[in-house]
PDB file of C-alpha atoms in Angstrom:
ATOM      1  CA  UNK A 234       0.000   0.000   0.000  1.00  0.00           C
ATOM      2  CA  UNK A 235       2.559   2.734   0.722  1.00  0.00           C
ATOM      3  CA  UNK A 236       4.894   1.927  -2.071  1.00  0.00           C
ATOM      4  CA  UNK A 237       1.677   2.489  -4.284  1.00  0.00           C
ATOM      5  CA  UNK A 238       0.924   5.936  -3.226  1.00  0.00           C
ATOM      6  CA  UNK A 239       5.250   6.402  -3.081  1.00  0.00           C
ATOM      7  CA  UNK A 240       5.257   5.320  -6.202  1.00  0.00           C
ATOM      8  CA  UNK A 241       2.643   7.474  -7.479  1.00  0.00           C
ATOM      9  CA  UNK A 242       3.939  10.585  -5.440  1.00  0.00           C
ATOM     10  CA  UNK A 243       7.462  10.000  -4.148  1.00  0.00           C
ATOM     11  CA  UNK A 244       8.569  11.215  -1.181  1.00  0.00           C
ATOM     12  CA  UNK A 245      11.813  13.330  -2.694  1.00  0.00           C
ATOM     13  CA  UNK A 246       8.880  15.180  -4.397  1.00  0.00           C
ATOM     14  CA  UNK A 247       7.477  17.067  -1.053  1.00  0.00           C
ATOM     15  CA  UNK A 248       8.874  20.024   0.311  1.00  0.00           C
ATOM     16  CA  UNK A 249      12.325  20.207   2.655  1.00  0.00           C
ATOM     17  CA  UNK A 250       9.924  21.694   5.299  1.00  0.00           C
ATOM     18  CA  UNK A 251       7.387  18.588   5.176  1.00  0.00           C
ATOM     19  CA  UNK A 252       7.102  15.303   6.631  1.00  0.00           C
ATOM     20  CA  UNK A 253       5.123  12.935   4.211  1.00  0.00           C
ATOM     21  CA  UNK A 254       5.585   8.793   4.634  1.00  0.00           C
ATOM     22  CA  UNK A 255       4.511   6.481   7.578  1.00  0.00           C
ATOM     23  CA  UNK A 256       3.504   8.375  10.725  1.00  0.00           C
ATOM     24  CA  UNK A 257       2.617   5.817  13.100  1.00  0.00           C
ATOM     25  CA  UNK A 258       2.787   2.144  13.135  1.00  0.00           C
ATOM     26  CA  UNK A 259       4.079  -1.219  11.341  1.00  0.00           C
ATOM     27  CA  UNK A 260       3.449  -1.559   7.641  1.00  0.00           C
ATOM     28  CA  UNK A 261       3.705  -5.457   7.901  1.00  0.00           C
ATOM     29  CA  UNK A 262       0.258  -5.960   8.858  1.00  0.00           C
ATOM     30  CA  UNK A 263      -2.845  -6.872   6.486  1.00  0.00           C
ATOM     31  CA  UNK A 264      -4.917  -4.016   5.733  1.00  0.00           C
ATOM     32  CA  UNK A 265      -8.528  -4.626   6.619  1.00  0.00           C
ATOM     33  CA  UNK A 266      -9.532  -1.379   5.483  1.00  0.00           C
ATOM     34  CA  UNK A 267      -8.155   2.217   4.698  1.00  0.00           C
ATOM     35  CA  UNK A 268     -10.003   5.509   6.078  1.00  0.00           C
ATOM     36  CA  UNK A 269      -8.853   8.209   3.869  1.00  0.00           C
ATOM     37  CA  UNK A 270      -8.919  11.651   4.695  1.00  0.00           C
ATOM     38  CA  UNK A 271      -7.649  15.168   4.691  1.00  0.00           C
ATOM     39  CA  UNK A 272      -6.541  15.341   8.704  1.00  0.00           C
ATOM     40  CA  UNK A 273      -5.797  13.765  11.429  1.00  0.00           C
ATOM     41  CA  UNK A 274      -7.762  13.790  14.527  1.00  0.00           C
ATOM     42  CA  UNK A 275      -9.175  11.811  17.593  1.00  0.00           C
ATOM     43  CA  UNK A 276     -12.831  11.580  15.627  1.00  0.00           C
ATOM     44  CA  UNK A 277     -10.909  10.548  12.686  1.00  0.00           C
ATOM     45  CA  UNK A 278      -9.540   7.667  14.539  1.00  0.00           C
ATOM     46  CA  UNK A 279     -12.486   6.509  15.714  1.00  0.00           C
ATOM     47  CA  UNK A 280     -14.099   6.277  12.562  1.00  0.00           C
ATOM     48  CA  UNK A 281     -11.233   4.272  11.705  1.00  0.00           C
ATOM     49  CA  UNK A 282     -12.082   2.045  14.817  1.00  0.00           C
ATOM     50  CA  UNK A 283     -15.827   2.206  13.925  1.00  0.00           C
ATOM     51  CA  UNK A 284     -15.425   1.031  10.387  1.00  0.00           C
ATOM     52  CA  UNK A 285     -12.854  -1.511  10.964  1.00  0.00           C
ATOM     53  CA  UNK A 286      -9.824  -0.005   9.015  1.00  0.00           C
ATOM     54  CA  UNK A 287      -6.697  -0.011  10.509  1.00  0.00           C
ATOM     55  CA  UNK A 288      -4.926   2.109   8.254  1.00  0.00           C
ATOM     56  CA  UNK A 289      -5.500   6.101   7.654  1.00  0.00           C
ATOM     57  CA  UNK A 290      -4.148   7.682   4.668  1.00  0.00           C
ATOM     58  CA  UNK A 291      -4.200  11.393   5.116  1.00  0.00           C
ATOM     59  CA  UNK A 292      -3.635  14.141   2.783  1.00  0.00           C
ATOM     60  CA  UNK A 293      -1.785  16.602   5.806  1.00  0.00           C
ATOM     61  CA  UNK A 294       0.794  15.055   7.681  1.00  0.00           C
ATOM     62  CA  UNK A 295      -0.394  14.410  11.880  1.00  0.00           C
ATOM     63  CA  UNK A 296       3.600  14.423  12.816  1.00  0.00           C
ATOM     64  CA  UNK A 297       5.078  17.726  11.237  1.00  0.00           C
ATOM     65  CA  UNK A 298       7.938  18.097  14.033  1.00  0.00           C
ATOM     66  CA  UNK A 299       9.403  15.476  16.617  1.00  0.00           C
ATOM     67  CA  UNK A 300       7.924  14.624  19.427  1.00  0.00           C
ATOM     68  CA  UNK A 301       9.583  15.095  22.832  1.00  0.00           C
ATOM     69  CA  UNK A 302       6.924  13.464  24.462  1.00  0.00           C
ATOM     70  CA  UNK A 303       4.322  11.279  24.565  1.00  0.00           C
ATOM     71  CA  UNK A 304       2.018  11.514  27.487  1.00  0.00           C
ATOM     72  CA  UNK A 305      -1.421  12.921  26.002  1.00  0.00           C
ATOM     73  CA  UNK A 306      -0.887  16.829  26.096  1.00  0.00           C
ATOM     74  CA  UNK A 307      -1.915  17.719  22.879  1.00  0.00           C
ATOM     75  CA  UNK A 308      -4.448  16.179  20.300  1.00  0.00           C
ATOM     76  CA  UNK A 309      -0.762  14.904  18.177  1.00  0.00           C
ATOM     77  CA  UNK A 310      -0.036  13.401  21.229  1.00  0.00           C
ATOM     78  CA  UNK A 311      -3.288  11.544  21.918  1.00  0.00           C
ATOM     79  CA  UNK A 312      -4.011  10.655  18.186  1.00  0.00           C
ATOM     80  CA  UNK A 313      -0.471   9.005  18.948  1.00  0.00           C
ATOM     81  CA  UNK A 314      -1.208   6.915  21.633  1.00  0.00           C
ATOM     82  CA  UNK A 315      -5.028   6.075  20.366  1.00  0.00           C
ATOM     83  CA  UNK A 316      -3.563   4.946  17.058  1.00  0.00           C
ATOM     84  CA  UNK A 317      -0.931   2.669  18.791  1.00  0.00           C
ATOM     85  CA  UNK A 318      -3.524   1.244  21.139  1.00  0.00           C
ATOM     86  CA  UNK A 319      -5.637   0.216  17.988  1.00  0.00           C
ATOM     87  CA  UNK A 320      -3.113  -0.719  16.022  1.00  0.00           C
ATOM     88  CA  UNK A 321      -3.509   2.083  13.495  1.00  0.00           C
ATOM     89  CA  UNK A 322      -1.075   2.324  10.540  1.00  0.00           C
ATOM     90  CA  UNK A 323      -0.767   6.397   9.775  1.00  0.00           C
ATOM     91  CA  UNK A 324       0.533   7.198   6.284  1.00  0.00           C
ATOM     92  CA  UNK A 325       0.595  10.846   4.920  1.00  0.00           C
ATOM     93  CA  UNK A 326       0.973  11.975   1.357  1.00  0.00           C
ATOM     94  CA  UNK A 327       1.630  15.858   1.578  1.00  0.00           C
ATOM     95  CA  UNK A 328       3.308  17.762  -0.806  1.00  0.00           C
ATOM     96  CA  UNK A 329       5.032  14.963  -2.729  1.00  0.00           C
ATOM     97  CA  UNK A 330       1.279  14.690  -3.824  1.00  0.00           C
ATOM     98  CA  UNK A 331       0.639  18.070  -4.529  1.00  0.00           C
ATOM     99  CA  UNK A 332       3.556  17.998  -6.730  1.00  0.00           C
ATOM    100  CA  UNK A 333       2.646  14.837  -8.490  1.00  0.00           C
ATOM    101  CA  UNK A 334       1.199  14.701 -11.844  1.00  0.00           C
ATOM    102  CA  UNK A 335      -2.421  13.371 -11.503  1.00  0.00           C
ATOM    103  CA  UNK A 336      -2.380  14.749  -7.663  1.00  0.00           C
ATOM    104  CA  UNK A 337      -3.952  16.999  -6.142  1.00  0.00           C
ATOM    105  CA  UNK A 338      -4.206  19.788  -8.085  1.00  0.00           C
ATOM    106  CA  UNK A 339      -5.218  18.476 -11.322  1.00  0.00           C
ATOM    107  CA  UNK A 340      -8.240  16.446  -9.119  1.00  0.00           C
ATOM    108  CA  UNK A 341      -8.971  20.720  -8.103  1.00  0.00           C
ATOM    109  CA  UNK A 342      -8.713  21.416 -12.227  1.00  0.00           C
ATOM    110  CA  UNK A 343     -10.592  18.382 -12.763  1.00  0.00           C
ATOM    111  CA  UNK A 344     -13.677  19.205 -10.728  1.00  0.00           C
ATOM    112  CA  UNK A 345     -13.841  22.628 -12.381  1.00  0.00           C
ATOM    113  CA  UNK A 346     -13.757  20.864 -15.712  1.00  0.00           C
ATOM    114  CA  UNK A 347     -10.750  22.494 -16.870  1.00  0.00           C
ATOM    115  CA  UNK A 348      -8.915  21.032 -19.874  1.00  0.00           C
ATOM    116  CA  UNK A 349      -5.150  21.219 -21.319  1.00  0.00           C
ATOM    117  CA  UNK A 350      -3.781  20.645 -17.909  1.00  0.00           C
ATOM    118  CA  UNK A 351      -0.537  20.957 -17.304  1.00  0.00           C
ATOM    119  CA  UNK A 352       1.419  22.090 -14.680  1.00  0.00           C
ATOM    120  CA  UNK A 353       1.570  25.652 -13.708  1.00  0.00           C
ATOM    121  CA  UNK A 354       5.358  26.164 -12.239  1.00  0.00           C
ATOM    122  CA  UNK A 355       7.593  22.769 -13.638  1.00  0.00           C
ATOM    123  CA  UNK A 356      10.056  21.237 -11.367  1.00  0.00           C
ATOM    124  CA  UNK A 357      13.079  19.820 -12.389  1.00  0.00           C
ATOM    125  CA  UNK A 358      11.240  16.509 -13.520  1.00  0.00           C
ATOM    126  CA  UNK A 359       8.553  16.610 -16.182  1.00  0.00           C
ATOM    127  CA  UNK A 360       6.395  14.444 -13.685  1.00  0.00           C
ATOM    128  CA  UNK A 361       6.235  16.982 -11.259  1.00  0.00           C
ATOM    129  CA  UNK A 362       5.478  20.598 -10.568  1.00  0.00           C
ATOM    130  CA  UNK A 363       3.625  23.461  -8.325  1.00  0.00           C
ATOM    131  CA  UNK A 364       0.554  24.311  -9.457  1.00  0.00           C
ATOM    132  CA  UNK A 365      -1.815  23.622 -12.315  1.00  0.00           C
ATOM    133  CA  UNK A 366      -3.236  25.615 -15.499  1.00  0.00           C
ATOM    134  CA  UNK A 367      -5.931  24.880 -17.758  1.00  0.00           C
ATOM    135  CA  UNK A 368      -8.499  26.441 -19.910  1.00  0.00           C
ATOM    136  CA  UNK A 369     -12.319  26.352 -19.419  1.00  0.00           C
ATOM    137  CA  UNK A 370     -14.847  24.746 -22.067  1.00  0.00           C
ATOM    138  CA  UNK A 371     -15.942  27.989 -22.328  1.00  0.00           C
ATOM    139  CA  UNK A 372     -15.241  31.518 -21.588  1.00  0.00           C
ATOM    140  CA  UNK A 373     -17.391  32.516 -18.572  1.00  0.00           C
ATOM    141  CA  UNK A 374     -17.917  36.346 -16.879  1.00  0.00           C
ATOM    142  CA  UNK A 375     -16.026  36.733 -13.420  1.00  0.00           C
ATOM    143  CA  UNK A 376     -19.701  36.550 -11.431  1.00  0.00           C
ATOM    144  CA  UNK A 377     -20.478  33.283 -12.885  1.00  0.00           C
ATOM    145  CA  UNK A 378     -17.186  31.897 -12.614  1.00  0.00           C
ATOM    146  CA  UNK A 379     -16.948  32.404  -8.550  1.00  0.00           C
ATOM    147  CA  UNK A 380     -20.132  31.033  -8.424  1.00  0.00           C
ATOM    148  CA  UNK A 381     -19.577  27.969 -10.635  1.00  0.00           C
ATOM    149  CA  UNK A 382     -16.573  27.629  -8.248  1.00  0.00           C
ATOM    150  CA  UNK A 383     -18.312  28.223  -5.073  1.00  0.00           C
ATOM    151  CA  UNK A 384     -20.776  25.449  -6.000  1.00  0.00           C
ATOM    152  CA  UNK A 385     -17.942  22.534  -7.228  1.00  0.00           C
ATOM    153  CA  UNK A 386     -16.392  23.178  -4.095  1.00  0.00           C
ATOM    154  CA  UNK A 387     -18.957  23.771  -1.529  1.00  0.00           C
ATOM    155  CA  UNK A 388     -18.060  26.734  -0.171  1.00  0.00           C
ATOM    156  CA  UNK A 389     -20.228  29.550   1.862  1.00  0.00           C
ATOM    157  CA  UNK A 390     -18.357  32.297   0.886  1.00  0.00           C
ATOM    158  CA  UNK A 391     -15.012  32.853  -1.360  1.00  0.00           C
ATOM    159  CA  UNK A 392     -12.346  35.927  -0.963  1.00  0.00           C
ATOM    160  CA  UNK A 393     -11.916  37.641  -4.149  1.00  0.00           C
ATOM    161  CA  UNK A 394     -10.082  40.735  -5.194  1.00  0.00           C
ATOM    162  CA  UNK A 395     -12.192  43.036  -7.533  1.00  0.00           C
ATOM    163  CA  UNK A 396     -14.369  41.120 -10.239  1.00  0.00           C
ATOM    164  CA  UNK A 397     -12.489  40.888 -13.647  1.00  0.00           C
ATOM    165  CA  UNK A 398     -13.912  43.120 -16.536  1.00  0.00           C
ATOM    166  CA  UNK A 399     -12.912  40.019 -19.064  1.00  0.00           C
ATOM    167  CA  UNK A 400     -14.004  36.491 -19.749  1.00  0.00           C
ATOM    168  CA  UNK A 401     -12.243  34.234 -17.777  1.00  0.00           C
ATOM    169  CA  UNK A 402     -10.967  31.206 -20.070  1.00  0.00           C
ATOM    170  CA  UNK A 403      -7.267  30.089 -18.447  1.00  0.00           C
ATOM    171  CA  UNK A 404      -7.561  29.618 -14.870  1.00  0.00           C
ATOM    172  CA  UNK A 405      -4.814  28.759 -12.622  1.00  0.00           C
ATOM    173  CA  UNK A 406      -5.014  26.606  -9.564  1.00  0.00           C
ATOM    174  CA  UNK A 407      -3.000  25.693  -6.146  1.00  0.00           C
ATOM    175  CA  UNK A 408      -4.594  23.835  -2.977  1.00  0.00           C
ATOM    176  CA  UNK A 409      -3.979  24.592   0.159  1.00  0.00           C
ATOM    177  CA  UNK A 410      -2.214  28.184   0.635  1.00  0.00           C
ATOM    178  CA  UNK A 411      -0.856  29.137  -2.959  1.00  0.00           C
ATOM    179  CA  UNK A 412       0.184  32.729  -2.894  1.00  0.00           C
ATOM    180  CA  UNK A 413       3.760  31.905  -3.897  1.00  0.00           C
ATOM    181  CA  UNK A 414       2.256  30.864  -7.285  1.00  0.00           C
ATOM    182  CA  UNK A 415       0.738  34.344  -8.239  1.00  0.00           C
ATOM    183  CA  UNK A 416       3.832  35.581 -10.418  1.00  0.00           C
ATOM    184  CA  UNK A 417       3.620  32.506 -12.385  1.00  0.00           C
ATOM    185  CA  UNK A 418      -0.274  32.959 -12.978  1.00  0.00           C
ATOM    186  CA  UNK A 419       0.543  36.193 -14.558  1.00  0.00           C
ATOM    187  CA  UNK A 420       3.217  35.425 -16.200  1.00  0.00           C
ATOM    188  CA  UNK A 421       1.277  32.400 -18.024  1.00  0.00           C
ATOM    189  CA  UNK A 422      -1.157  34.678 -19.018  1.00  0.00           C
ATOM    190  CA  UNK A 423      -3.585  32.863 -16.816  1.00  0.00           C
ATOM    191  CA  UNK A 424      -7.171  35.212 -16.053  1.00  0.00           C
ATOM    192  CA  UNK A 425      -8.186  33.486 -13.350  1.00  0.00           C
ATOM    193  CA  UNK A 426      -5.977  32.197  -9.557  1.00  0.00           C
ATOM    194  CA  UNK A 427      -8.000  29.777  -7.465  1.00  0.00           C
ATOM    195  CA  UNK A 428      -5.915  28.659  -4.022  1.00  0.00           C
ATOM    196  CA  UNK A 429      -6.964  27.865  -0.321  1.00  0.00           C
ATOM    197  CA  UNK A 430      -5.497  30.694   1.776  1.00  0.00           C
ATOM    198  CA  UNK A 431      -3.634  33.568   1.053  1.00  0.00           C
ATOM    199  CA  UNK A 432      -1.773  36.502   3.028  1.00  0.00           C
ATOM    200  CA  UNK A 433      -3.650  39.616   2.950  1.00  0.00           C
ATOM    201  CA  UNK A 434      -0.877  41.911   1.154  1.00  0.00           C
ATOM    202  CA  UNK A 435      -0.981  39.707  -1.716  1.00  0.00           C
ATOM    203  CA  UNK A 436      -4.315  40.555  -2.817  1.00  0.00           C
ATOM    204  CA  UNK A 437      -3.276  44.196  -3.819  1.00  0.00           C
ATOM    205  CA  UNK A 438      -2.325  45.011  -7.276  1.00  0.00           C
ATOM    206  CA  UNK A 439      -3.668  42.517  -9.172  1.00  0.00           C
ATOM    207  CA  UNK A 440      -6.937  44.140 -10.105  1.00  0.00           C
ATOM    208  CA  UNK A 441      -7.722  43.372 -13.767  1.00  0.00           C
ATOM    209  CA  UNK A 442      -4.772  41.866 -14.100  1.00  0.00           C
ATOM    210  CA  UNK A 443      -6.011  38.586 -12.487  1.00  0.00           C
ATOM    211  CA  UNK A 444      -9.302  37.622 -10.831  1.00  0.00           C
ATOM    212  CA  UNK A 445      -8.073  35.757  -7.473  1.00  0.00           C
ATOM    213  CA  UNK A 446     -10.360  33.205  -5.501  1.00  0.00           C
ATOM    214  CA  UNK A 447      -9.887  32.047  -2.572  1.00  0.00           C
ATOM    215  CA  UNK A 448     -11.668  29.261  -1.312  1.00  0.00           C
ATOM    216  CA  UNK A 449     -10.466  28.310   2.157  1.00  0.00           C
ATOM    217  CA  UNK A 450      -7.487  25.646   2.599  1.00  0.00           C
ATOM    218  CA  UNK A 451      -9.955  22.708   3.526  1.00  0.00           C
ATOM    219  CA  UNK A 452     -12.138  23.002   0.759  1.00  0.00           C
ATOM    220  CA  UNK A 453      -9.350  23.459  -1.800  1.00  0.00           C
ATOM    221  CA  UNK A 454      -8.271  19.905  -0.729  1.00  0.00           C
ATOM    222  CA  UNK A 455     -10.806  18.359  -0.044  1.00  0.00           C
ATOM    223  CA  UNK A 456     -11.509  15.697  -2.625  1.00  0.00           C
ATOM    224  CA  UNK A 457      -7.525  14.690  -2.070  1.00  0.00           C
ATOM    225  CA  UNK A 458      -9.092  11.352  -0.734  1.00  0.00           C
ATOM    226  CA  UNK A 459     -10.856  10.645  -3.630  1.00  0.00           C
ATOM    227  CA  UNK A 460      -7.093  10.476  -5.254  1.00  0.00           C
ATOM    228  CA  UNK A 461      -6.188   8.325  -2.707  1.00  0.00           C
ATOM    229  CA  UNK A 462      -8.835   6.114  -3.246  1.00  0.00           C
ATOM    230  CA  UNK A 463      -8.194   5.469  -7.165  1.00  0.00           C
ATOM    231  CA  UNK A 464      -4.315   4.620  -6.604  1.00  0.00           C
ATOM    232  CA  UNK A 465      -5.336   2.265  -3.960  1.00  0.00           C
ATOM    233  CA  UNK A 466      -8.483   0.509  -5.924  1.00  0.00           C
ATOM    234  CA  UNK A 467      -5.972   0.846  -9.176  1.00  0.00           C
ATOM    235  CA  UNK A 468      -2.515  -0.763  -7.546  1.00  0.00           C
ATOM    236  CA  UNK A 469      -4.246  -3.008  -4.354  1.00  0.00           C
ATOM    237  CA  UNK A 470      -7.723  -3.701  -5.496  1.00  0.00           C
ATOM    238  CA  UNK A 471      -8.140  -6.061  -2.810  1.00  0.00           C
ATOM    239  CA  UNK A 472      -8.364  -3.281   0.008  1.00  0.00           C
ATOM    240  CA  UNK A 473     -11.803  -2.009   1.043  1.00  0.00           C
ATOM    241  CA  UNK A 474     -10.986   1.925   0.678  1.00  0.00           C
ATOM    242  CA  UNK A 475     -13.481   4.154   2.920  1.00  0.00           C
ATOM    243  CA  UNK A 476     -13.786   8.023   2.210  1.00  0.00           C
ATOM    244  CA  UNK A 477     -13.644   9.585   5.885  1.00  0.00           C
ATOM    245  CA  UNK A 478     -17.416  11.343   6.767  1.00  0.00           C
ATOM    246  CA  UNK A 479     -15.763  13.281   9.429  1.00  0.00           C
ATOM    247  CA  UNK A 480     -15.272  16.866   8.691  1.00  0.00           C
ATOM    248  CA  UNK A 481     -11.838  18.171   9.914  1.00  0.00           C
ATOM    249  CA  UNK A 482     -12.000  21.455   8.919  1.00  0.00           C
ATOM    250  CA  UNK A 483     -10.992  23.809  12.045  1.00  0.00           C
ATOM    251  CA  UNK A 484     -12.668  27.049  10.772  1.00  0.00           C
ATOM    252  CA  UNK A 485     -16.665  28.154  11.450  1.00  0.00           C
ATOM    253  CA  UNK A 486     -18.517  30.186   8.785  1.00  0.00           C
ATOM    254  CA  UNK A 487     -20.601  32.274  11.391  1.00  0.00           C
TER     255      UNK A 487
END
């Protein structure tokens, strides 16, 4: 199971800051199901418990620093211990798969029906960039687009910078928080930036230049499992694969 998903995103692909890979547990045992999610969490867990899987494949990482201790402090801490008690394998695909072809980012383009996909900022391997750019079937007005957006994604409300005074037809795209990507939107001509989270300052100046939508960090992500879930049914079809119903997302819409 994790050479699959290595294999499909390896792990020199993710970020010097990241910690992708196993998390917690032995890889030797037989998977009787895997929970597949964006985070990690106590409720998480006990899905897994509930629904018999005793691996979790998660999009964000539950161990991004060492651990000093382990005596239930903190919700890493405890998801630790639970996991352990359970026997819970933990595996984490981060930013090796945002930077994989077929990863994250082209399941974002992929639910907004983009085509011509490719990636937005290459890295040194053709397999693998930041990023993602495609066109549209069809050119659409700015108001339309966010809303088209809003609805494939689910969202309550999105941040935008002023509406764009053009069709929109190439639209760029980076889960999670994708601010850094902004010079290479422009400077592939791209009329559209859709990302997760970005820094306030970086909304200023880019009016008509680019229309920028931001959709929150969990919802950018979101269907990540559902990427999971076709490497594992496509390399182990054996493995009962379970999309996680709990919602992690930290942040209310009040």
């Amino acid at each position: 199971m994790l050479s699959a998903l290595e294999q499909f995103a390896p792990l020199p692909l993710q970020e010097s800051w990241d910690n992708a890979g196993l998390q917690v547990g032995l890889t030797e045992a037989e998977v009787s199901g895997a929970l597949l999610c964006l985070d990690v969490n106590e409720s998480i867990i006990d899905e897994a418990i509930a629904k018999g899987c005793n691996l979790i494949v998660s999009h964000h990482p539950l161990l991004f620093r060492g651990l000093k201790q382990v005596c239930g402090t903190d919700y890493v801490q405890r998801c630790v211990i639970k996991a352990i008690k359970n026997d819970i394998v933990i595996i984490s695909m981060h930013t090796n798969m945002d930077n994989a072809k077929n990863g994250v980012n082209w399941k974002i383009a992929d639910k907004m029906g983009l085509q011509e996909v490719a990636f937005l900022a290459p890295l040194a391997s053709p397999e693998a960039g930041s990023g993602v750019i495609g066109m549209l079937p069809e050119p659409m007005a700015a108001d339309d687009f966010i809303l088209m957006v809003k609805k494939c994604f689910g969202v309550e409300c999105a941040q935008c910078n002023e509406l764009l005074r053009r069709p929109i037809r190439k639209v760029a795209v980076c889960g999670g928080a994708g601010d850094f990507l902004l010079p290479d939107a422009l400077a592939k001509e791209a009329d559209a930036f859709i990302t997760g989270e970005m820094h306030y300052h970086q909304y200023f100046d880019y009016e008509q230049k680019l229309q920028i939508c931001v959709i929150g960090h969990y919802q950018s992500e979101q269907y990540t499992s559902e990427v999971f879930r076709d490497i594992i049914q496509r390399e182990c079809p054996g493995v009962r694969t379970e999309i996680a119903e709990t919602n992690t997302n930290p942040i209310l819409y009040i």
